[in-house]
């Protein structure tokens, strides 16, 4: 029996290695988004649950990096997942790939990598991000989000912002301002994930786009943590 379990474990490891070898760069990045989201939600002092429940989209960007020491230019690639259905009251849908460029998160040093999570809190923010490149703080209002179970999510600062931003670096989790950065759909990356050309707006707004295998972990984590849209706008529809 023990020998059988060892053989089974070895086969499982081998199958996992073969699966990983078949994935392209963007598919691996999408899987990493799921890992980051799960880890962040397991941090005790993390995103307030009632804010996640009110979010209409979530953007996860693993390992944002600074190009060089002392130069305010950051870049990162990740994925956005939005709620489906009329007025975004349905379950979380298929992920579209996104790119963050320019600006500076301010506290990075050298090549230090930082994971970012953005909560898109209303339809205006989502429409802006779906349409084209958006400058955060100008085209869409952004604020560093509150954290912790006891953080108030009802203050004017959080309610006015279209996007709330969070970061994790060296194990430290905090809200952070991203004003001056830009975020845009990365349709080339989405094509690599889905195996054919497809635009972010068609993924997010489409009714028949299935969740790719590499995105299932991310969608499952969001669905388990915030299955219903509890925002006032959704409740009033």
JSON list of C-alpha atoms in Angstrom, two decimals:
[
{"chain": "A", "resi": 1, "resn": "UNK", "atom": "CA", "xyz": [0.00, 0.00, 0.00]},
{"chain": "A", "resi": 2, "resn": "UNK", "atom": "CA", "xyz": [2.82, 2.38, 0.91]},
{"chain": "A", "resi": 3, "resn": "UNK", "atom": "CA", "xyz": [4.58, 1.62, -2.37]},
{"chain": "A", "resi": 4, "resn": "UNK", "atom": "CA", "xyz": [1.35, 2.30, -4.26]},
{"chain": "A", "resi": 5, "resn": "UNK", "atom": "CA", "xyz": [0.95, 5.71, -2.58]},
{"chain": "A", "resi": 6, "resn": "UNK", "atom": "CA", "xyz": [4.54, 6.65, -3.42]},
{"chain": "A", "resi": 7, "resn": "UNK", "atom": "CA", "xyz": [4.06, 5.67, -7.06]},
{"chain": "A", "resi": 8, "resn": "UNK", "atom": "CA", "xyz": [0.77, 7.59, -7.22]},
{"chain": "A", "resi": 9, "resn": "UNK", "atom": "CA", "xyz": [2.41, 10.68, -5.73]},
{"chain": "A", "resi": 10, "resn": "UNK", "atom": "CA", "xyz": [5.27, 10.50, -8.23]},
{"chain": "A", "resi": 11, "resn": "UNK", "atom": "CA", "xyz": [2.83, 10.18, -11.12]},
{"chain": "A", "resi": 12, "resn": "UNK", "atom": "CA", "xyz": [0.86, 13.17, -9.87]},
{"chain": "A", "resi": 13, "resn": "UNK", "atom": "CA", "xyz": [4.04, 15.26, -9.65]},
{"chain": "A", "resi": 14, "resn": "UNK", "atom": "CA", "xyz": [5.06, 14.17, -13.15]},
{"chain": "A", "resi": 15, "resn": "UNK", "atom": "CA", "xyz": [1.61, 14.98, -14.55]},
{"chain": "A", "resi": 16, "resn": "UNK", "atom": "CA", "xyz": [1.76, 18.41, -12.93]},
{"chain": "A", "resi": 17, "resn": "UNK", "atom": "CA", "xyz": [5.18, 19.07, -14.45]},
{"chain": "A", "resi": 18, "resn": "UNK", "atom": "CA", "xyz": [3.95, 18.07, -17.91]},
{"chain": "A", "resi": 19, "resn": "UNK", "atom": "CA", "xyz": [0.90, 20.33, -17.52]},
{"chain": "A", "resi": 20, "resn": "UNK", "atom": "CA", "xyz": [3.04, 23.29, -16.44]},
{"chain": "A", "resi": 21, "resn": "UNK", "atom": "CA", "xyz": [5.45, 22.76, -19.33]},
{"chain": "A", "resi": 22, "resn": "UNK", "atom": "CA", "xyz": [2.58, 23.07, -21.80]},
{"chain": "A", "resi": 23, "resn": "UNK", "atom": "CA", "xyz": [1.46, 26.45, -20.49]},
{"chain": "A", "resi": 24, "resn": "UNK", "atom": "CA", "xyz": [2.63, 29.64, -22.17]},
{"chain": "A", "resi": 25, "resn": "UNK", "atom": "CA", "xyz": [3.83, 32.72, -20.26]},
{"chain": "A", "resi": 26, "resn": "UNK", "atom": "CA", "xyz": [0.41, 34.38, -20.03]},
{"chain": "A", "resi": 27, "resn": "UNK", "atom": "CA", "xyz": [-1.35, 31.20, -18.91]},
{"chain": "A", "resi": 28, "resn": "UNK", "atom": "CA", "xyz": [1.22, 30.82, -16.13]},
{"chain": "A", "resi": 29, "resn": "UNK", "atom": "CA", "xyz": [0.70, 34.47, -15.20]},
{"chain": "A", "resi": 30, "resn": "UNK", "atom": "CA", "xyz": [-3.06, 33.90, -14.93]},
{"chain": "A", "resi": 31, "resn": "UNK", "atom": "CA", "xyz": [-2.48, 30.95, -12.63]},
{"chain": "A", "resi": 32, "resn": "UNK", "atom": "CA", "xyz": [-0.21, 33.14, -10.51]},
{"chain": "A", "resi": 33, "resn": "UNK", "atom": "CA", "xyz": [-3.03, 35.69, -10.19]},
{"chain": "A", "resi": 34, "resn": "UNK", "atom": "CA", "xyz": [-5.13, 33.02, -8.49]},
{"chain": "A", "resi": 35, "resn": "UNK", "atom": "CA", "xyz": [-2.31, 32.16, -6.10]},
{"chain": "A", "resi": 36, "resn": "UNK", "atom": "CA", "xyz": [-1.79, 35.82, -5.17]},
{"chain": "A", "resi": 37, "resn": "UNK", "atom": "CA", "xyz": [-5.51, 36.42, -4.58]},
{"chain": "A", "resi": 38, "resn": "UNK", "atom": "CA", "xyz": [-5.78, 33.36, -2.37]},
{"chain": "A", "resi": 39, "resn": "UNK", "atom": "CA", "xyz": [-2.71, 34.33, -0.34]},
{"chain": "A", "resi": 40, "resn": "UNK", "atom": "CA", "xyz": [-3.89, 37.91, 0.14]},
{"chain": "A", "resi": 41, "resn": "UNK", "atom": "CA", "xyz": [-7.31, 36.81, 1.37]},
{"chain": "A", "resi": 42, "resn": "UNK", "atom": "CA", "xyz": [-5.59, 34.54, 3.89]},
{"chain": "A", "resi": 43, "resn": "UNK", "atom": "CA", "xyz": [-3.69, 37.47, 5.43]},
{"chain": "A", "resi": 44, "resn": "UNK", "atom": "CA", "xyz": [-5.41, 38.34, 8.76]},
{"chain": "A", "resi": 45, "resn": "UNK", "atom": "CA", "xyz": [-5.32, 42.10, 8.17]},
{"chain": "A", "resi": 46, "resn": "UNK", "atom": "CA", "xyz": [-6.48, 42.01, 4.56]},
{"chain": "A", "resi": 47, "resn": "UNK", "atom": "CA", "xyz": [-9.12, 43.59, 2.28]},
{"chain": "A", "resi": 48, "resn": "UNK", "atom": "CA", "xyz": [-12.34, 44.30, 4.25]},
{"chain": "A", "resi": 49, "resn": "UNK", "atom": "CA", "xyz": [-14.83, 41.63, 3.28]},
{"chain": "A", "resi": 50, "resn": "UNK", "atom": "CA", "xyz": [-17.70, 44.06, 2.77]},
{"chain": "A", "resi": 51, "resn": "UNK", "atom": "CA", "xyz": [-15.60, 45.99, 0.24]},
{"chain": "A", "resi": 52, "resn": "UNK", "atom": "CA", "xyz": [-14.85, 42.84, -1.76]},
{"chain": "A", "resi": 53, "resn": "UNK", "atom": "CA", "xyz": [-18.57, 42.05, -1.71]},
{"chain": "A", "resi": 54, "resn": "UNK", "atom": "CA", "xyz": [-19.34, 45.49, -3.16]},
{"chain": "A", "resi": 55, "resn": "UNK", "atom": "CA", "xyz": [-16.68, 45.34, -5.87]},
{"chain": "A", "resi": 56, "resn": "UNK", "atom": "CA", "xyz": [-17.87, 44.76, -9.43]},
{"chain": "A", "resi": 57, "resn": "UNK", "atom": "CA", "xyz": [-14.44, 43.80, -10.79]},
{"chain": "A", "resi": 58, "resn": "UNK", "atom": "CA", "xyz": [-11.10, 42.76, -9.30]},
{"chain": "A", "resi": 59, "resn": "UNK", "atom": "CA", "xyz": [-7.72, 43.22, -10.99]},
{"chain": "A", "resi": 60, "resn": "UNK", "atom": "CA", "xyz": [-4.77, 41.15, -9.76]},
{"chain": "A", "resi": 61, "resn": "UNK", "atom": "CA", "xyz": [-1.26, 42.08, -10.93]},
{"chain": "A", "resi": 62, "resn": "UNK", "atom": "CA", "xyz": [1.49, 39.84, -9.55]},
{"chain": "A", "resi": 63, "resn": "UNK", "atom": "CA", "xyz": [5.08, 41.03, -9.25]},
{"chain": "A", "resi": 64, "resn": "UNK", "atom": "CA", "xyz": [4.92, 44.66, -10.36]},
{"chain": "A", "resi": 65, "resn": "UNK", "atom": "CA", "xyz": [8.54, 45.70, -10.86]},
{"chain": "A", "resi": 66, "resn": "UNK", "atom": "CA", "xyz": [10.50, 48.92, -11.00]},
{"chain": "A", "resi": 67, "resn": "UNK", "atom": "CA", "xyz": [12.60, 49.32, -14.13]},
{"chain": "A", "resi": 68, "resn": "UNK", "atom": "CA", "xyz": [15.59, 50.83, -12.35]},
{"chain": "A", "resi": 69, "resn": "UNK", "atom": "CA", "xyz": [16.59, 52.30, -9.01]},
{"chain": "A", "resi": 70, "resn": "UNK", "atom": "CA", "xyz": [15.42, 55.88, -8.59]},
{"chain": "A", "resi": 71, "resn": "UNK", "atom": "CA", "xyz": [13.31, 55.92, -11.76]},
{"chain": "A", "resi": 72, "resn": "UNK", "atom": "CA", "xyz": [9.56, 56.21, -11.27]},
{"chain": "A", "resi": 73, "resn": "UNK", "atom": "CA", "xyz": [8.52, 53.72, -13.92]},
{"chain": "A", "resi": 74, "resn": "UNK", "atom": "CA", "xyz": [6.76, 50.52, -12.93]},
{"chain": "A", "resi": 75, "resn": "UNK", "atom": "CA", "xyz": [5.24, 47.80, -15.04]},
{"chain": "A", "resi": 76, "resn": "UNK", "atom": "CA", "xyz": [3.18, 44.72, -14.43]},
{"chain": "A", "resi": 77, "resn": "UNK", "atom": "CA", "xyz": [0.82, 42.27, -16.11]},
{"chain": "A", "resi": 78, "resn": "UNK", "atom": "CA", "xyz": [-2.21, 40.55, -14.64]},
{"chain": "A", "resi": 79, "resn": "UNK", "atom": "CA", "xyz": [-5.90, 39.81, -15.03]},
{"chain": "A", "resi": 80, "resn": "UNK", "atom": "CA", "xyz": [-9.30, 41.39, -14.37]},
{"chain": "A", "resi": 81, "resn": "UNK", "atom": "CA", "xyz": [-12.38, 39.40, -13.37]},
{"chain": "A", "resi": 82, "resn": "UNK", "atom": "CA", "xyz": [-15.85, 41.01, -13.23]},
{"chain": "A", "resi": 83, "resn": "UNK", "atom": "CA", "xyz": [-19.23, 39.86, -12.01]},
{"chain": "A", "resi": 84, "resn": "UNK", "atom": "CA", "xyz": [-21.57, 38.71, -14.75]},
{"chain": "A", "resi": 85, "resn": "UNK", "atom": "CA", "xyz": [-25.25, 39.29, -15.41]},
{"chain": "A", "resi": 86, "resn": "UNK", "atom": "CA", "xyz": [-27.43, 42.35, -15.50]},
{"chain": "A", "resi": 87, "resn": "UNK", "atom": "CA", "xyz": [-26.24, 45.03, -13.06]},
{"chain": "A", "resi": 88, "resn": "UNK", "atom": "CA", "xyz": [-23.30, 42.73, -12.17]},
{"chain": "A", "resi": 89, "resn": "UNK", "atom": "CA", "xyz": [-25.40, 40.61, -9.84]},
{"chain": "A", "resi": 90, "resn": "UNK", "atom": "CA", "xyz": [-24.27, 37.26, -11.26]},
{"chain": "A", "resi": 91, "resn": "UNK", "atom": "CA", "xyz": [-21.28, 35.04, -10.43]},
{"chain": "A", "resi": 92, "resn": "UNK", "atom": "CA", "xyz": [-17.72, 36.03, -11.26]},
{"chain": "A", "resi": 93, "resn": "UNK", "atom": "CA", "xyz": [-16.95, 35.61, -14.97]},
{"chain": "A", "resi": 94, "resn": "UNK", "atom": "CA", "xyz": [-14.01, 34.86, -17.23]},
{"chain": "A", "resi": 95, "resn": "UNK", "atom": "CA", "xyz": [-10.72, 36.76, -16.76]},
{"chain": "A", "resi": 96, "resn": "UNK", "atom": "CA", "xyz": [-9.30, 39.29, -19.23]},
{"chain": "A", "resi": 97, "resn": "UNK", "atom": "CA", "xyz": [-5.61, 40.11, -19.20]},
{"chain": "A", "resi": 98, "resn": "UNK", "atom": "CA", "xyz": [-4.44, 43.63, -18.28]},
{"chain": "A", "resi": 99, "resn": "UNK", "atom": "CA", "xyz": [-1.25, 45.71, -18.14]},
{"chain": "A", "resi": 100, "resn": "UNK", "atom": "CA", "xyz": [-0.18, 48.37, -15.62]},
{"chain": "A", "resi": 101, "resn": "UNK", "atom": "CA", "xyz": [2.43, 50.88, -16.81]},
{"chain": "A", "resi": 102, "resn": "UNK", "atom": "CA", "xyz": [4.11, 54.11, -15.81]},
{"chain": "A", "resi": 103, "resn": "UNK", "atom": "CA", "xyz": [3.85, 56.07, -12.60]},
{"chain": "A", "resi": 104, "resn": "UNK", "atom": "CA", "xyz": [5.45, 54.77, -9.44]},
{"chain": "A", "resi": 105, "resn": "UNK", "atom": "CA", "xyz": [4.18, 52.94, -6.38]},
{"chain": "A", "resi": 106, "resn": "UNK", "atom": "CA", "xyz": [6.62, 55.01, -4.39]},
{"chain": "A", "resi": 107, "resn": "UNK", "atom": "CA", "xyz": [8.04, 52.59, -1.85]},
{"chain": "A", "resi": 108, "resn": "UNK", "atom": "CA", "xyz": [9.82, 50.06, -4.03]},
{"chain": "A", "resi": 109, "resn": "UNK", "atom": "CA", "xyz": [13.59, 49.75, -3.98]},
{"chain": "A", "resi": 110, "resn": "UNK", "atom": "CA", "xyz": [15.58, 48.49, -6.93]},
{"chain": "A", "resi": 111, "resn": "UNK", "atom": "CA", "xyz": [14.18, 45.30, -8.40]},
{"chain": "A", "resi": 112, "resn": "UNK", "atom": "CA", "xyz": [11.80, 44.55, -5.54]},
{"chain": "A", "resi": 113, "resn": "UNK", "atom": "CA", "xyz": [8.54, 43.04, -6.78]},
{"chain": "A", "resi": 114, "resn": "UNK", "atom": "CA", "xyz": [5.13, 43.99, -5.41]},
{"chain": "A", "resi": 115, "resn": "UNK", "atom": "CA", "xyz": [1.75, 42.29, -5.87]},
{"chain": "A", "resi": 116, "resn": "UNK", "atom": "CA", "xyz": [-1.14, 44.67, -6.56]},
{"chain": "A", "resi": 117, "resn": "UNK", "atom": "CA", "xyz": [-4.89, 44.17, -6.23]},
{"chain": "A", "resi": 118, "resn": "UNK", "atom": "CA", "xyz": [-7.38, 46.74, -7.52]},
{"chain": "A", "resi": 119, "resn": "UNK", "atom": "CA", "xyz": [-11.07, 46.71, -6.62]},
{"chain": "A", "resi": 120, "resn": "UNK", "atom": "CA", "xyz": [-13.28, 48.36, -9.25]},
{"chain": "A", "resi": 121, "resn": "UNK", "atom": "CA", "xyz": [-16.19, 49.66, -7.22]},
{"chain": "A", "resi": 122, "resn": "UNK", "atom": "CA", "xyz": [-18.72, 50.86, -9.81]},
{"chain": "A", "resi": 123, "resn": "UNK", "atom": "CA", "xyz": [-19.78, 50.69, -13.43]},
{"chain": "A", "resi": 124, "resn": "UNK", "atom": "CA", "xyz": [-18.05, 53.95, -14.34]},
{"chain": "A", "resi": 125, "resn": "UNK", "atom": "CA", "xyz": [-14.71, 52.58, -13.32]},
{"chain": "A", "resi": 126, "resn": "UNK", "atom": "CA", "xyz": [-15.28, 49.34, -15.19]},
{"chain": "A", "resi": 127, "resn": "UNK", "atom": "CA", "xyz": [-16.45, 51.08, -18.37]},
{"chain": "A", "resi": 128, "resn": "UNK", "atom": "CA", "xyz": [-13.36, 53.27, -18.36]},
{"chain": "A", "resi": 129, "resn": "UNK", "atom": "CA", "xyz": [-11.00, 50.34, -17.93]},
{"chain": "A", "resi": 130, "resn": "UNK", "atom": "CA", "xyz": [-12.74, 48.25, -20.57]},
{"chain": "A", "resi": 131, "resn": "UNK", "atom": "CA", "xyz": [-12.67, 50.94, -23.23]},
{"chain": "A", "resi": 132, "resn": "UNK", "atom": "CA", "xyz": [-9.01, 51.90, -23.51]},
{"chain": "A", "resi": 133, "resn": "UNK", "atom": "CA", "xyz": [-5.87, 52.90, -21.62]},
{"chain": "A", "resi": 134, "resn": "UNK", "atom": "CA", "xyz": [-6.89, 54.71, -18.42]},
{"chain": "A", "resi": 135, "resn": "UNK", "atom": "CA", "xyz": [-4.74, 57.06, -16.35]},
{"chain": "A", "resi": 136, "resn": "UNK", "atom": "CA", "xyz": [-5.44, 56.38, -12.70]},
{"chain": "A", "resi": 137, "resn": "UNK", "atom": "CA", "xyz": [-6.34, 59.50, -10.76]},
{"chain": "A", "resi": 138, "resn": "UNK", "atom": "CA", "xyz": [-7.31, 61.39, -13.94]},
{"chain": "A", "resi": 139, "resn": "UNK", "atom": "CA", "xyz": [-9.56, 59.19, -16.09]},
{"chain": "A", "resi": 140, "resn": "UNK", "atom": "CA", "xyz": [-10.65, 57.08, -13.13]},
{"chain": "A", "resi": 141, "resn": "UNK", "atom": "CA", "xyz": [-10.45, 58.07, -9.45]},
{"chain": "A", "resi": 142, "resn": "UNK", "atom": "CA", "xyz": [-8.24, 55.81, -7.35]},
{"chain": "A", "resi": 143, "resn": "UNK", "atom": "CA", "xyz": [-7.47, 55.64, -3.63]},
{"chain": "A", "resi": 144, "resn": "UNK", "atom": "CA", "xyz": [-5.47, 53.39, -1.36]},
{"chain": "A", "resi": 145, "resn": "UNK", "atom": "CA", "xyz": [-8.04, 51.08, 0.19]},
{"chain": "A", "resi": 146, "resn": "UNK", "atom": "CA", "xyz": [-8.64, 50.53, 3.91]},
{"chain": "A", "resi": 147, "resn": "UNK", "atom": "CA", "xyz": [-7.58, 47.17, 5.31]},
{"chain": "A", "resi": 148, "resn": "UNK", "atom": "CA", "xyz": [-8.51, 44.92, 8.18]},
{"chain": "A", "resi": 149, "resn": "UNK", "atom": "CA", "xyz": [-11.76, 43.38, 9.32]},
{"chain": "A", "resi": 150, "resn": "UNK", "atom": "CA", "xyz": [-12.63, 46.41, 11.42]},
{"chain": "A", "resi": 151, "resn": "UNK", "atom": "CA", "xyz": [-11.83, 49.04, 8.78]},
{"chain": "A", "resi": 152, "resn": "UNK", "atom": "CA", "xyz": [-14.77, 51.22, 7.86]},
{"chain": "A", "resi": 153, "resn": "UNK", "atom": "CA", "xyz": [-15.81, 50.84, 4.24]},
{"chain": "A", "resi": 154, "resn": "UNK", "atom": "CA", "xyz": [-18.44, 53.58, 4.43]},
{"chain": "A", "resi": 155, "resn": "UNK", "atom": "CA", "xyz": [-16.34, 56.74, 4.65]},
{"chain": "A", "resi": 156, "resn": "UNK", "atom": "CA", "xyz": [-16.60, 59.31, 1.88]},
{"chain": "A", "resi": 157, "resn": "UNK", "atom": "CA", "xyz": [-13.05, 58.63, 0.67]},
{"chain": "A", "resi": 158, "resn": "UNK", "atom": "CA", "xyz": [-13.79, 55.00, -0.15]},
{"chain": "A", "resi": 159, "resn": "UNK", "atom": "CA", "xyz": [-17.29, 55.62, -1.45]},
{"chain": "A", "resi": 160, "resn": "UNK", "atom": "CA", "xyz": [-16.13, 58.31, -3.91]},
{"chain": "A", "resi": 161, "resn": "UNK", "atom": "CA", "xyz": [-13.29, 56.30, -5.40]},
{"chain": "A", "resi": 162, "resn": "UNK", "atom": "CA", "xyz": [-13.98, 54.26, -8.52]},
{"chain": "A", "resi": 163, "resn": "UNK", "atom": "CA", "xyz": [-10.96, 52.06, -7.82]},
{"chain": "A", "resi": 164, "resn": "UNK", "atom": "CA", "xyz": [-9.40, 51.00, -4.50]},
{"chain": "A", "resi": 165, "resn": "UNK", "atom": "CA", "xyz": [-5.80, 49.78, -4.58]},
{"chain": "A", "resi": 166, "resn": "UNK", "atom": "CA", "xyz": [-3.84, 47.40, -2.36]},
{"chain": "A", "resi": 167, "resn": "UNK", "atom": "CA", "xyz": [-0.26, 46.15, -2.37]},
{"chain": "A", "resi": 168, "resn": "UNK", "atom": "CA", "xyz": [1.76, 43.32, -0.86]},
{"chain": "A", "resi": 169, "resn": "UNK", "atom": "CA", "xyz": [5.53, 43.58, -0.66]},
{"chain": "A", "resi": 170, "resn": "UNK", "atom": "CA", "xyz": [7.89, 41.54, 1.51]},
{"chain": "A", "resi": 171, "resn": "UNK", "atom": "CA", "xyz": [4.91, 40.18, 3.42]},
{"chain": "A", "resi": 172, "resn": "UNK", "atom": "CA", "xyz": [3.54, 43.65, 4.22]},
{"chain": "A", "resi": 173, "resn": "UNK", "atom": "CA", "xyz": [-0.01, 44.31, 3.04]},
{"chain": "A", "resi": 174, "resn": "UNK", "atom": "CA", "xyz": [-1.37, 47.87, 2.72]},
{"chain": "A", "resi": 175, "resn": "UNK", "atom": "CA", "xyz": [-3.54, 50.26, 0.75]},
{"chain": "A", "resi": 176, "resn": "UNK", "atom": "CA", "xyz": [-1.55, 52.35, -1.71]},
{"chain": "A", "resi": 177, "resn": "UNK", "atom": "CA", "xyz": [-2.09, 55.18, -4.17]},
{"chain": "A", "resi": 178, "resn": "UNK", "atom": "CA", "xyz": [-1.38, 54.50, -7.86]},
{"chain": "A", "resi": 179, "resn": "UNK", "atom": "CA", "xyz": [-2.14, 57.96, -9.22]},
{"chain": "A", "resi": 180, "resn": "UNK", "atom": "CA", "xyz": [-0.26, 58.62, -12.45]},
{"chain": "A", "resi": 181, "resn": "UNK", "atom": "CA", "xyz": [-0.07, 54.97, -13.48]},
{"chain": "A", "resi": 182, "resn": "UNK", "atom": "CA", "xyz": [-2.01, 53.71, -16.49]},
{"chain": "A", "resi": 183, "resn": "UNK", "atom": "CA", "xyz": [-3.91, 50.48, -16.91]},
{"chain": "A", "resi": 184, "resn": "UNK", "atom": "CA", "xyz": [-5.09, 49.02, -20.20]},
{"chain": "A", "resi": 185, "resn": "UNK", "atom": "CA", "xyz": [-6.51, 45.82, -21.70]},
{"chain": "A", "resi": 186, "resn": "UNK", "atom": "CA", "xyz": [-3.74, 43.49, -22.87]},
{"chain": "A", "resi": 187, "resn": "UNK", "atom": "CA", "xyz": [-5.57, 41.83, -25.75]},
{"chain": "A", "resi": 188, "resn": "UNK", "atom": "CA", "xyz": [-2.43, 40.08, -27.02]},
{"chain": "A", "resi": 189, "resn": "UNK", "atom": "CA", "xyz": [-2.03, 38.39, -23.65]},
{"chain": "A", "resi": 190, "resn": "UNK", "atom": "CA", "xyz": [-5.73, 37.43, -23.62]},
{"chain": "A", "resi": 191, "resn": "UNK", "atom": "CA", "xyz": [-5.24, 35.83, -27.05]},
{"chain": "A", "resi": 192, "resn": "UNK", "atom": "CA", "xyz": [-2.38, 33.76, -25.63]},
{"chain": "A", "resi": 193, "resn": "UNK", "atom": "CA", "xyz": [-4.62, 32.61, -22.76]},
{"chain": "A", "resi": 194, "resn": "UNK", "atom": "CA", "xyz": [-7.69, 31.77, -24.85]},
{"chain": "A", "resi": 195, "resn": "UNK", "atom": "CA", "xyz": [-5.93, 30.56, -27.98]},
{"chain": "A", "resi": 196, "resn": "UNK", "atom": "CA", "xyz": [-7.61, 33.05, -30.28]},
{"chain": "A", "resi": 197, "resn": "UNK", "atom": "CA", "xyz": [-7.98, 36.80, -30.69]},
{"chain": "A", "resi": 198, "resn": "UNK", "atom": "CA", "xyz": [-10.47, 38.27, -28.22]},
{"chain": "A", "resi": 199, "resn": "UNK", "atom": "CA", "xyz": [-10.95, 41.70, -26.67]},
{"chain": "A", "resi": 200, "resn": "UNK", "atom": "CA", "xyz": [-11.34, 42.41, -22.96]},
{"chain": "A", "resi": 201, "resn": "UNK", "atom": "CA", "xyz": [-14.81, 43.88, -23.40]},
{"chain": "A", "resi": 202, "resn": "UNK", "atom": "CA", "xyz": [-15.98, 40.71, -25.20]},
{"chain": "A", "resi": 203, "resn": "UNK", "atom": "CA", "xyz": [-14.60, 38.53, -22.42]},
{"chain": "A", "resi": 204, "resn": "UNK", "atom": "CA", "xyz": [-16.14, 40.57, -19.61]},
{"chain": "A", "resi": 205, "resn": "UNK", "atom": "CA", "xyz": [-19.45, 41.43, -21.24]},
{"chain": "A", "resi": 206, "resn": "UNK", "atom": "CA", "xyz": [-19.83, 38.27, -23.32]},
{"chain": "A", "resi": 207, "resn": "UNK", "atom": "CA", "xyz": [-22.36, 35.72, -22.19]},
{"chain": "A", "resi": 208, "resn": "UNK", "atom": "CA", "xyz": [-20.63, 32.64, -23.56]},
{"chain": "A", "resi": 209, "resn": "UNK", "atom": "CA", "xyz": [-16.94, 33.04, -22.70]},
{"chain": "A", "resi": 210, "resn": "UNK", "atom": "CA", "xyz": [-15.90, 30.08, -20.60]},
{"chain": "A", "resi": 211, "resn": "UNK", "atom": "CA", "xyz": [-13.33, 30.35, -17.82]},
{"chain": "A", "resi": 212, "resn": "UNK", "atom": "CA", "xyz": [-10.03, 28.84, -19.04]},
{"chain": "A", "resi": 213, "resn": "UNK", "atom": "CA", "xyz": [-8.48, 26.14, -16.86]},
{"chain": "A", "resi": 214, "resn": "UNK", "atom": "CA", "xyz": [-5.66, 28.47, -15.82]},
{"chain": "A", "resi": 215, "resn": "UNK", "atom": "CA", "xyz": [-8.17, 31.03, -14.53]},
{"chain": "A", "resi": 216, "resn": "UNK", "atom": "CA", "xyz": [-10.37, 28.69, -12.52]},
{"chain": "A", "resi": 217, "resn": "UNK", "atom": "CA", "xyz": [-8.46, 29.13, -9.27]},
{"chain": "A", "resi": 218, "resn": "UNK", "atom": "CA", "xyz": [-8.77, 32.94, -9.40]},
{"chain": "A", "resi": 219, "resn": "UNK", "atom": "CA", "xyz": [-12.48, 32.82, -10.21]},
{"chain": "A", "resi": 220, "resn": "UNK", "atom": "CA", "xyz": [-13.10, 30.14, -7.55]},
{"chain": "A", "resi": 221, "resn": "UNK", "atom": "CA", "xyz": [-11.36, 32.20, -4.86]},
{"chain": "A", "resi": 222, "resn": "UNK", "atom": "CA", "xyz": [-13.49, 35.25, -5.66]},
{"chain": "A", "resi": 223, "resn": "UNK", "atom": "CA", "xyz": [-16.70, 33.24, -5.91]},
{"chain": "A", "resi": 224, "resn": "UNK", "atom": "CA", "xyz": [-16.06, 31.57, -2.56]},
{"chain": "A", "resi": 225, "resn": "UNK", "atom": "CA", "xyz": [-15.11, 34.84, -0.82]},
{"chain": "A", "resi": 226, "resn": "UNK", "atom": "CA", "xyz": [-17.77, 37.16, -2.29]},
{"chain": "A", "resi": 227, "resn": "UNK", "atom": "CA", "xyz": [-20.45, 35.17, -4.15]},
{"chain": "A", "resi": 228, "resn": "UNK", "atom": "CA", "xyz": [-23.02, 38.00, -4.24]},
{"chain": "A", "resi": 229, "resn": "UNK", "atom": "CA", "xyz": [-22.82, 41.67, -5.17]},
{"chain": "A", "resi": 230, "resn": "UNK", "atom": "CA", "xyz": [-23.80, 43.50, -2.00]},
{"chain": "A", "resi": 231, "resn": "UNK", "atom": "CA", "xyz": [-23.40, 47.00, -3.37]},
{"chain": "A", "resi": 232, "resn": "UNK", "atom": "CA", "xyz": [-26.27, 49.43, -2.93]},
{"chain": "A", "resi": 233, "resn": "UNK", "atom": "CA", "xyz": [-26.54, 49.87, -6.69]},
{"chain": "A", "resi": 234, "resn": "UNK", "atom": "CA", "xyz": [-27.01, 46.15, -7.28]},
{"chain": "A", "resi": 235, "resn": "UNK", "atom": "CA", "xyz": [-29.47, 45.82, -4.41]},
{"chain": "A", "resi": 236, "resn": "UNK", "atom": "CA", "xyz": [-31.65, 48.60, -5.81]},
{"chain": "A", "resi": 237, "resn": "UNK", "atom": "CA", "xyz": [-32.01, 47.03, -9.25]}
]
